[in-house]
Amino acid sequence: MSKYILSLDQGTTSSRVILFDHEQNIVRGLKGEELIEQREFTQIYPSEGWVEHDPMEIYSSQYNVMIDLLTKSNIKAQDIAAIGITNQRETTILWDRNTGLPVYNAIVWQCRRTSAIVDALKNDGLGDYITKTTGLIPDAYFSGTKIKWILDNVAGVRERAEAGDVLFGTVDTWLIWKLSGGMGRVPAHVTDYTNASRTMIFDIHKLDWDDRLLDALGIPRAILPQVKPSGSVFASANIQGVEIPIAGNAGDQQAALFGQCCFEKGEAKCTYGTGCFLLMNTGYDAVVSRNGLLTTVAAGFNEKVQYALEGSVFSGGAVIQWLRDEMRMITGSEDSEYYAAKVADTGGLYIVPAFTGLGAPYWDMYARGCIIGITRGTKRNHIIRASLESIAYQVMDLLCAMEKETGIKMTELKVDGGASINKFLMQFQSDICGSSIVRPVINETTALGAACLAGITVGFWKDKDEVKTSWLRDVVFNSQMDIPLRERLVNGWHKAVERSRNWAE
């Protein structure tokens, strides 16, 4: 019997790979260290508000860390039962069917260049139709308008697409295409329900691409991938001469929901990555939001899907990266916790990190970041603390919206992602929400979710119940803030948010 599941975790700033054993432990090296290979790749900013990646660098970084991990672990390909893939969602890639080369850089989910296209769709009366059909709020965040932009602005691409020579995919589709091709094989052009549900051209009720939206955006159906359940055999990858099934595929946030074992209606998690994403399982019912949340597809098997409500924060961990890379206030992300704890509070300072607009529940494409409440006594530590607090405030807004939507008081929230290891941030999150914050032993829940989907599909694990038996909590943060202080801080946050809104022309 094969011993491991290989999980490819392709994120916004880096490509990572992790091996899990049958007990869902991360495979360790000779010195007892967890074997997680990771490689950052280039972030491209061609213009204000524009964000791109090189698709070839995405693939090469992902492939190379996979080979590096197998080499360092001394694990043979024949010991791997299946591959699971999880990925940054909405990021849009178009490539030539014949050469396999991208026709343009990947347009990243953070990119705001298509805001005018979104406005045109709403002016044409399609706003409500988009929400009803796709579960999404019209926004430049999603893939559909990015596809249109490439078709309209890259010379010759529309003609090639209409001739059947250009393909579209989110990052999972691109990786599967590359991994399943070569050696005389026909590569698979596929995606799963979760990634398709983030394109703004997919009917989440019929589980098919929507012709009315395709027509509105001028997108030929022929460029779109086949859509399958998240737990499916999508293709196989030839690794070291061994054919390994790619048997699990889900967008990063749905994968994390699965990895956190939020299998039942009402269970929720928040992932702290480049952005922050709060998802609640709503079972087999697609709940249409009235409070700025998205209705999206959670993982599914055998053509049957569960749905989730989702709130998105565009700039979560990105705020810490901004402190490190642009502001040079810290040398490492881990330093933010130390400096934030050096001051008792922010001294009335608020930072609204609307670098690329505001997500739920505001959905303001034209909001921009602001620092407000500066006094002569403001120091670097205040700015660092306010930056961390801004992440918690944004998640709090999502949590409040979700409670209004469902009528469920969120007394417990499972957390994961890179920034969830920051104890200051997690404690402040609990304080400002008045809820318990639960961090699991295995923090790599996005990669774990993809692994579990693949493992269940190939019989490595029997079912979700067997998967759930291995989930363990690590730390619980409980609120220590009194209610009057919480209310005062939240009021100040909302005043600051209003100053940032509708700024860009």
GROMACS .gro file of C-alpha atoms in nm, residues 89-465:
model
  377
   89ARG     CA    1  -0.817   3.138  -0.675
   90GLU     CA    2  -0.945   3.379  -0.944
   91THR     CA    3  -0.596   3.434  -1.085
   92THR     CA    4  -0.640   3.405  -1.461
   93ILE     CA    5  -0.415   3.240  -1.718
   94LEU     CA    6  -0.464   3.207  -2.093
   95TRP     CA    7  -0.225   2.993  -2.296
   96ASP     CA    8  -0.176   2.851  -2.644
   97ARG     CA    9  -0.324   2.503  -2.679
   98ASN     CA   10  -0.052   2.393  -2.923
   99THR     CA   11   0.264   2.537  -2.769
  100GLY     CA   12   0.158   2.537  -2.404
  101LEU     CA   13   0.295   2.890  -2.367
  102PRO     CA   14   0.104   3.170  -2.193
  103VAL     CA   15  -0.029   3.444  -2.418
  104TYR     CA   16   0.008   3.697  -2.135
  105ASN     CA   17   0.110   3.708  -1.772
  106ALA     CA   18  -0.134   3.569  -1.516
  107ILE     CA   19  -0.365   3.843  -1.393
  108VAL     CA   20  -0.377   3.798  -1.015
  109TRP     CA   21  -0.692   3.800  -0.804
  110GLN     CA   22  -0.574   4.123  -0.636
  111CYS     CA   23  -0.557   4.312  -0.968
  112ARG     CA   24  -0.808   4.598  -1.012
  113ARG     CA   25  -0.756   4.681  -1.380
  114THR     CA   26  -1.097   4.546  -1.481
  115SER     CA   27  -1.303   4.768  -1.250
  116ALA     CA   28  -1.447   4.957  -1.550
  117ILE     CA   29  -1.560   4.629  -1.708
  118VAL     CA   30  -1.742   4.543  -1.386
  119ASP     CA   31  -1.909   4.884  -1.384
  120ALA     CA   32  -2.024   4.828  -1.742
  121LEU     CA   33  -2.181   4.493  -1.649
  122LYS     CA   34  -2.371   4.658  -1.365
  123ASN     CA   35  -2.479   4.946  -1.587
  124ASP     CA   36  -2.615   4.688  -1.832
  125GLY     CA   37  -2.837   4.553  -1.555
  126LEU     CA   38  -2.646   4.230  -1.495
  127GLY     CA   39  -2.556   4.290  -1.130
  128ASP     CA   40  -2.846   4.100  -0.975
  129TYR     CA   41  -2.821   3.825  -1.238
  130ILE     CA   42  -2.454   3.772  -1.157
  131THR     CA   43  -2.528   3.739  -0.785
  132LYS     CA   44  -2.827   3.510  -0.838
  133THR     CA   45  -2.644   3.284  -1.083
  134THR     CA   46  -2.286   3.277  -0.956
  135GLY     CA   47  -2.333   3.364  -0.589
  136LEU     CA   48  -2.079   3.644  -0.631
  137ILE     CA   49  -2.096   4.021  -0.611
  138PRO     CA   50  -1.977   4.186  -0.934
  139ASP     CA   51  -1.616   4.280  -0.873
  140ALA     CA   52  -1.278   4.294  -1.048
  141TYR     CA   53  -1.163   4.029  -0.799
  142PHE     CA   54  -1.305   3.744  -1.008
  143SER     CA   55  -1.177   3.575  -1.324
  144GLY     CA   56  -1.442   3.657  -1.584
  145THR     CA   57  -1.349   4.020  -1.644
  146LYS     CA   58  -0.979   3.931  -1.640
  147ILE     CA   59  -1.041   3.685  -1.927
  148LYS     CA   60  -1.218   3.958  -2.122
  149TRP     CA   61  -0.933   4.202  -2.062
  150ILE     CA   62  -0.676   3.963  -2.209
  151LEU     CA   63  -0.898   3.879  -2.505
  152ASP     CA   64  -0.956   4.248  -2.575
  153ASN     CA   65  -0.608   4.387  -2.508
  154VAL     CA   66  -0.348   4.133  -2.618
  155ALA     CA   67  -0.304   4.147  -2.994
  156GLY     CA   68  -0.442   3.849  -3.182
  157VAL     CA   69  -0.555   3.653  -2.877
  158ARG     CA   70  -0.930   3.689  -2.934
  159GLU     CA   71  -0.897   3.561  -3.291
  160ARG     CA   72  -0.684   3.268  -3.177
  161ALA     CA   73  -0.933   3.191  -2.898
  162GLU     CA   74  -1.227   3.190  -3.137
  163ALA     CA   75  -1.029   2.953  -3.361
  164GLY     CA   76  -0.990   2.712  -3.068
  165ASP     CA   77  -0.617   2.769  -3.015
  166VAL     CA   78  -0.628   2.941  -2.674
  167LEU     CA   79  -0.732   2.793  -2.339
  168PHE     CA   80  -0.830   2.953  -2.009
  169GLY     CA   81  -0.765   2.823  -1.664
  170THR     CA   82  -0.728   2.925  -1.305
  171VAL     CA   83  -0.396   2.820  -1.151
  172ASP     CA   84  -0.513   2.465  -1.072
  173THR     CA   85  -0.607   2.410  -1.437
  174TRP     CA   86  -0.269   2.541  -1.550
  175LEU     CA   87  -0.081   2.309  -1.312
  176ILE     CA   88  -0.285   2.003  -1.411
  177TRP     CA   89  -0.232   2.084  -1.780
  178LYS     CA   90   0.144   2.109  -1.732
  179LEU     CA   91   0.176   1.807  -1.500
  180SER     CA   92  -0.035   1.577  -1.718
  181GLY     CA   93   0.127   1.673  -2.050
  182GLY     CA   94   0.457   1.581  -2.209
  183MET     CA   95   0.597   1.244  -2.309
  184GLY     CA   96   0.350   1.223  -2.596
  185ARG     CA   97   0.046   1.253  -2.368
  186VAL     CA   98  -0.255   1.478  -2.425
  187PRO     CA   99  -0.272   1.716  -2.126
  188ALA     CA  100  -0.597   1.742  -1.930
  189HIS     CA  101  -0.789   2.072  -1.944
  190VAL     CA  102  -0.997   2.048  -1.624
  191THR     CA  103  -1.092   2.232  -1.307
  192ASP     CA  104  -1.315   2.162  -1.009
  193TYR     CA  105  -1.642   2.312  -0.886
  194THR     CA  106  -1.476   2.531  -0.622
  195ASN     CA  107  -1.242   2.707  -0.864
  196ALA     CA  108  -1.510   2.737  -1.132
  197SER     CA  109  -1.740   2.901  -0.877
  198ARG     CA  110  -1.491   3.190  -0.844
  199THR     CA  111  -1.488   3.293  -1.209
  200MET     CA  112  -1.815   3.494  -1.216
  201ILE     CA  113  -1.921   3.299  -1.528
  202PHE     CA  114  -2.024   2.970  -1.359
  203ASP     CA  115  -2.380   2.882  -1.254
  204ILE     CA  116  -2.333   2.734  -0.907
  205HIS     CA  117  -2.685   2.587  -0.910
  206LYS     CA  118  -2.668   2.411  -1.249
  207LEU     CA  119  -2.295   2.344  -1.206
  208ASP     CA  120  -2.217   2.462  -1.558
  209TRP     CA  121  -2.077   2.766  -1.737
  210ASP     CA  122  -2.342   3.033  -1.794
  211ASP     CA  123  -2.405   3.128  -2.157
  212ARG     CA  124  -2.559   3.468  -2.081
  213LEU     CA  125  -2.251   3.580  -1.889
  214LEU     CA  126  -2.018   3.432  -2.149
  215ASP     CA  127  -2.199   3.635  -2.414
  216ALA     CA  128  -2.188   3.953  -2.203
  217LEU     CA  129  -1.811   3.921  -2.164
  218GLY     CA  130  -1.742   3.789  -2.512
  219ILE     CA  131  -1.582   3.468  -2.384
  220PRO     CA  132  -1.590   3.166  -2.620
  221ARG     CA  133  -1.711   2.854  -2.435
  222ALA     CA  134  -1.445   2.650  -2.617
  223ILE     CA  135  -1.164   2.804  -2.409
  224LEU     CA  136  -1.315   2.686  -2.079
  225PRO     CA  137  -1.207   2.371  -1.892
  226GLN     CA  138  -1.421   2.070  -1.804
  227VAL     CA  139  -1.555   2.104  -1.448
  228LYS     CA  140  -1.547   1.808  -1.208
  229PRO     CA  141  -1.614   1.742  -0.838
  230SER     CA  142  -1.329   1.838  -0.605
  231GLY     CA  143  -1.271   1.474  -0.517
  232SER     CA  144  -1.212   1.325  -0.863
  233VAL     CA  145  -0.933   1.174  -1.066
  234PHE     CA  146  -0.853   1.475  -1.285
  235ALA     CA  147  -0.549   1.333  -1.462
  236SER     CA  148  -0.221   1.165  -1.378
  237ALA     CA  149   0.128   1.309  -1.341
  238ASN     CA  150   0.439   1.118  -1.441
  239ILE     CA  151   0.680   1.164  -1.151
  240GLN     CA  152   1.012   0.979  -1.170
  241GLY     CA  153   0.859   0.744  -1.423
  242VAL     CA  154   0.558   0.663  -1.203
  243GLU     CA  155   0.199   0.759  -1.295
  244ILE     CA  156   0.039   0.920  -0.989
  245PRO     CA  157  -0.330   1.022  -0.997
  246ILE     CA  158  -0.416   1.387  -0.938
  247ALA     CA  159  -0.724   1.302  -0.733
  248GLY     CA  160  -0.805   1.613  -0.530
  249ASN     CA  161  -0.840   1.975  -0.637
  250ALA     CA  162  -0.989   2.274  -0.458
  251GLY     CA  163  -0.936   2.646  -0.433
  252ASP     CA  164  -0.727   2.733  -0.130
  253GLN     CA  165  -1.009   2.854   0.092
  254GLN     CA  166  -1.242   2.562   0.024
  255ALA     CA  167  -0.947   2.329   0.077
  256ALA     CA  168  -0.881   2.491   0.415
  257LEU     CA  169  -1.249   2.453   0.509
  258PHE     CA  170  -1.216   2.082   0.429
  259GLY     CA  171  -0.880   2.055   0.606
  260GLN     CA  172  -1.033   2.211   0.920
  261CYS     CA  173  -1.298   1.935   0.910
  262CYS     CA  174  -1.581   2.187   0.879
  263PHE     CA  175  -1.802   1.920   0.727
  264GLU     CA  176  -2.128   2.019   0.897
  265LYS     CA  177  -2.361   2.312   0.843
  266GLY     CA  178  -2.267   2.609   1.063
  267GLU     CA  179  -1.898   2.519   1.107
  268ALA     CA  180  -1.657   2.795   1.004
  269LYS     CA  181  -1.288   2.875   0.962
  270CYS     CA  182  -1.072   3.175   0.878
  271THR     CA  183  -0.746   3.148   0.685
  272TYR     CA  184  -0.486   3.421   0.734
  273GLY     CA  185  -0.280   3.433   0.418
  274THR     CA  186  -0.201   3.718   0.181
  275GLY     CA  187  -0.571   3.788   0.218
  276CYS     CA  188  -0.805   3.661   0.492
  277PHE     CA  189  -1.096   3.436   0.409
  278LEU     CA  190  -1.380   3.341   0.640
  279LEU     CA  191  -1.599   3.052   0.524
  280MET     CA  192  -1.901   2.887   0.684
  281ASN     CA  193  -2.040   2.556   0.561
  282THR     CA  194  -2.411   2.601   0.478
  283GLY     CA  195  -2.470   2.238   0.383
  284TYR     CA  196  -2.647   2.156   0.060
  285ASP     CA  197  -2.827   2.491   0.053
  286ALA     CA  198  -2.686   2.785  -0.144
  287VAL     CA  199  -2.764   3.076   0.091
  288VAL     CA  200  -2.793   3.407  -0.093
  289SER     CA  201  -2.635   3.683   0.115
  290ARG     CA  202  -2.797   4.018   0.198
  291ASN     CA  203  -2.493   4.145   0.388
  292GLY     CA  204  -2.214   4.160   0.133
  293LEU     CA  205  -2.099   3.798   0.161
  294LEU     CA  206  -2.044   3.556  -0.126
  295THR     CA  207  -2.220   3.228  -0.189
  296THR     CA  208  -1.966   2.977  -0.311
  297VAL     CA  209  -1.921   2.606  -0.367
  298ALA     CA  210  -1.750   2.406  -0.094
  299ALA     CA  211  -1.596   2.068  -0.174
  300GLY     CA  212  -1.810   1.794  -0.324
  301PHE     CA  213  -1.803   1.432  -0.427
  302ASN     CA  214  -2.005   1.228  -0.675
  303GLU     CA  215  -2.162   1.529  -0.850
  304LYS     CA  216  -2.309   1.647  -0.517
  305VAL     CA  217  -2.179   1.967  -0.359
  306GLN     CA  218  -2.201   2.153  -0.034
  307TYR     CA  219  -2.210   2.532  -0.033
  308ALA     CA  220  -2.050   2.796   0.185
  309LEU     CA  221  -2.086   3.161   0.272
  310GLU     CA  222  -1.760   3.349   0.230
  311GLY     CA  223  -1.618   3.683   0.326
  312SER     CA  224  -1.290   3.803   0.179
  313VAL     CA  225  -1.030   4.045   0.311
  314PHE     CA  226  -0.802   4.149   0.026
  315SER     CA  227  -0.508   4.261   0.242
  316GLY     CA  228  -0.441   4.036   0.540
  317GLY     CA  229  -0.089   3.900   0.561
  318ALA     CA  230  -0.012   4.143   0.280
  319VAL     CA  231  -0.013   4.415   0.546
  320ILE     CA  232   0.277   4.243   0.724
  321GLN     CA  233   0.460   4.202   0.392
  322TRP     CA  234   0.408   4.574   0.330
  323LEU     CA  235   0.563   4.656   0.668
  324ARG     CA  236   0.860   4.435   0.581
  325ASP     CA  237   0.921   4.501   0.212
  326GLU     CA  238   0.797   4.853   0.138
  327MET     CA  239   0.805   5.033   0.474
  328ARG     CA  240   1.116   4.847   0.602
  329MET     CA  241   0.982   4.867   0.957
  330ILE     CA  242   1.054   4.500   1.029
  331THR     CA  243   1.311   4.259   0.889
  332GLY     CA  244   1.097   3.946   0.921
  333SER     CA  245   0.724   3.885   0.947
  334GLU     CA  246   0.771   3.729   1.290
  335ASP     CA  247   0.909   4.062   1.420
  336SER     CA  248   0.565   4.224   1.400
  337GLU     CA  249   0.443   4.041   1.710
  338TYR     CA  250   0.740   4.159   1.917
  339TYR     CA  251   0.710   4.526   1.821
  340ALA     CA  252   0.329   4.535   1.850
  341ALA     CA  253   0.354   4.415   2.209
  342LYS     CA  254   0.599   4.697   2.297
  343VAL     CA  255   0.312   4.948   2.319
  344ALA     CA  256  -0.007   4.924   2.524
  345ASP     CA  257  -0.227   5.036   2.234
  346THR     CA  258  -0.206   5.221   1.903
  347GLY     CA  259  -0.246   5.565   2.058
  348GLY     CA  260  -0.566   5.614   1.857
  349LEU     CA  261  -0.399   5.523   1.528
  350TYR     CA  262  -0.585   5.317   1.266
  351ILE     CA  263  -0.459   5.171   0.941
  352VAL     CA  264  -0.707   5.069   0.671
  353PRO     CA  265  -0.504   4.852   0.430
  354ALA     CA  266  -0.727   4.899   0.126
  355PHE     CA  267  -0.428   4.865  -0.107
  356THR     CA  268  -0.645   4.716  -0.383
  357GLY     CA  269  -0.990   4.815  -0.257
  358LEU     CA  270  -1.206   4.666   0.017
  359GLY     CA  271  -1.368   4.323   0.003
  360ALA     CA  272  -1.668   4.202   0.201
  361PRO     CA  273  -1.885   4.344   0.339
  362TYR     CA  274  -1.799   4.678   0.169
  363TRP     CA  275  -1.706   4.572  -0.186
  364ASP     CA  276  -1.553   4.905  -0.270
  365MET     CA  277  -1.318   4.873  -0.569
  366TYR     CA  278  -1.222   5.239  -0.534
  367ALA     CA  279  -1.125   5.240  -0.166
  368ARG     CA  280  -0.757   5.295  -0.095
  369GLY     CA  281  -0.537   5.254   0.210
  370CYS     CA  282  -0.509   5.519   0.475
  371ILE     CA  283  -0.332   5.585   0.805
  372ILE     CA  284  -0.539   5.804   1.031
  373GLY     CA  285  -0.511   5.931   1.386
  374ILE     CA  286  -0.142   6.022   1.364
  375THR     CA  287  -0.016   6.247   1.641
  376ARG     CA  288   0.328   6.385   1.729
  377GLY     CA  289   0.364   6.088   1.963
  378THR     CA  290   0.308   5.825   1.694
  379LYS     CA  291   0.600   5.582   1.673
  380ARG     CA  292   0.694   5.287   1.457
  381ASN     CA  293   0.557   5.041   1.713
  382HIS     CA  294   0.215   5.208   1.696
  383ILE     CA  295   0.208   5.166   1.318
  384ILE     CA  296   0.311   4.801   1.343
  385ARG     CA  297   0.047   4.733   1.607
  386ALA     CA  298  -0.222   4.917   1.407
  387SER     CA  299  -0.128   4.711   1.102
  388LEU     CA  300  -0.184   4.384   1.287
  389GLU     CA  301  -0.505   4.513   1.443
  390SER     CA  302  -0.633   4.609   1.096
  391ILE     CA  303  -0.629   4.241   0.999
  392ALA     CA  304  -0.841   4.149   1.301
  393TYR     CA  305  -1.085   4.435   1.241
  394GLN     CA  306  -1.145   4.324   0.883
  395VAL     CA  307  -1.211   3.965   0.993
  396MET     CA  308  -1.445   4.099   1.263
  397ASP     CA  309  -1.648   4.279   0.994
  398LEU     CA  310  -1.685   3.948   0.810
  399LEU     CA  311  -1.783   3.762   1.125
  400CYS     CA  312  -2.051   4.018   1.211
  401ALA     CA  313  -2.193   4.000   0.858
  402MET     CA  314  -2.203   3.621   0.875
  403GLU     CA  315  -2.382   3.627   1.210
  404LYS     CA  316  -2.646   3.862   1.064
  405GLU     CA  317  -2.684   3.636   0.762
  406THR     CA  318  -2.731   3.309   0.947
  407GLY     CA  319  -2.857   3.413   1.288
  408ILE     CA  320  -2.581   3.198   1.437
  409LYS     CA  321  -2.360   3.351   1.708
  410MET     CA  322  -2.006   3.247   1.624
  411THR     CA  323  -1.873   3.147   1.965
  412GLU     CA  324  -1.585   2.953   1.809
  413LEU     CA  325  -1.380   3.015   1.497
  414LYS     CA  326  -1.113   2.780   1.364
  415VAL     CA  327  -0.808   2.957   1.224
  416ASP     CA  328  -0.511   2.866   1.008
  417GLY     CA  329  -0.261   3.021   0.769
  418GLY     CA  330   0.072   3.192   0.818
  419ALA     CA  331  -0.045   3.486   1.030
  420SER     CA  332  -0.240   3.259   1.268
  421ILE     CA  333   0.089   3.176   1.443
  422ASN     CA  334   0.106   3.541   1.557
  423LYS     CA  335  -0.014   3.520   1.919
  424PHE     CA  336  -0.074   3.896   1.946
  425LEU     CA  337  -0.297   3.892   1.639
  426MET     CA  338  -0.495   3.587   1.751
  427GLN     CA  339  -0.553   3.726   2.099
  428PHE     CA  340  -0.665   4.062   1.959
  429GLN     CA  341  -0.890   3.874   1.714
  430SER     CA  342  -1.058   3.698   2.005
  431ASP     CA  343  -1.082   4.023   2.203
  432ILE     CA  344  -1.238   4.228   1.925
  433CYS     CA  345  -1.483   3.954   1.820
  434GLY     CA  346  -1.572   3.825   2.165
  435SER     CA  347  -1.529   3.469   2.033
  436SER     CA  348  -1.292   3.182   2.102
  437ILE     CA  349  -1.023   3.140   1.839
  438VAL     CA  350  -0.914   2.779   1.788
  439ARG     CA  351  -0.587   2.692   1.617
  440PRO     CA  352  -0.528   2.327   1.519
  441VAL     CA  353  -0.214   2.121   1.568
  442ILE     CA  354  -0.172   2.097   1.191
  443ASN     CA  355  -0.164   2.460   1.076
  444GLU     CA  356  -0.115   2.364   0.711
  445THR     CA  357  -0.487   2.306   0.666
  446THR     CA  358  -0.503   2.428   0.304
  447ALA     CA  359  -0.252   2.166   0.192
  448LEU     CA  360  -0.411   1.911   0.427
  449GLY     CA  361  -0.755   1.972   0.276
  450ALA     CA  362  -0.626   1.904  -0.075
  451ALA     CA  363  -0.452   1.591   0.054
  452CYS     CA  364  -0.771   1.468   0.224
  453LEU     CA  365  -0.977   1.520  -0.093
  454ALA     CA  366  -0.724   1.318  -0.292
  455GLY     CA  367  -0.686   1.054  -0.022
  456ILE     CA  368  -1.058   0.989   0.013
  457THR     CA  369  -1.096   0.972  -0.366
  458VAL     CA  370  -0.838   0.693  -0.404
  459GLY     CA  371  -0.934   0.508  -0.085
  460PHE     CA  372  -0.628   0.611   0.117
  461TRP     CA  373  -0.881   0.720   0.378
  462LYS     CA  374  -1.223   0.558   0.395
  463ASP     CA  375  -1.433   0.872   0.434
  464LYS     CA  376  -1.462   1.212   0.604
  465ASP     CA  377  -1.527   1.050   0.943
   0.00000   0.00000   0.00000
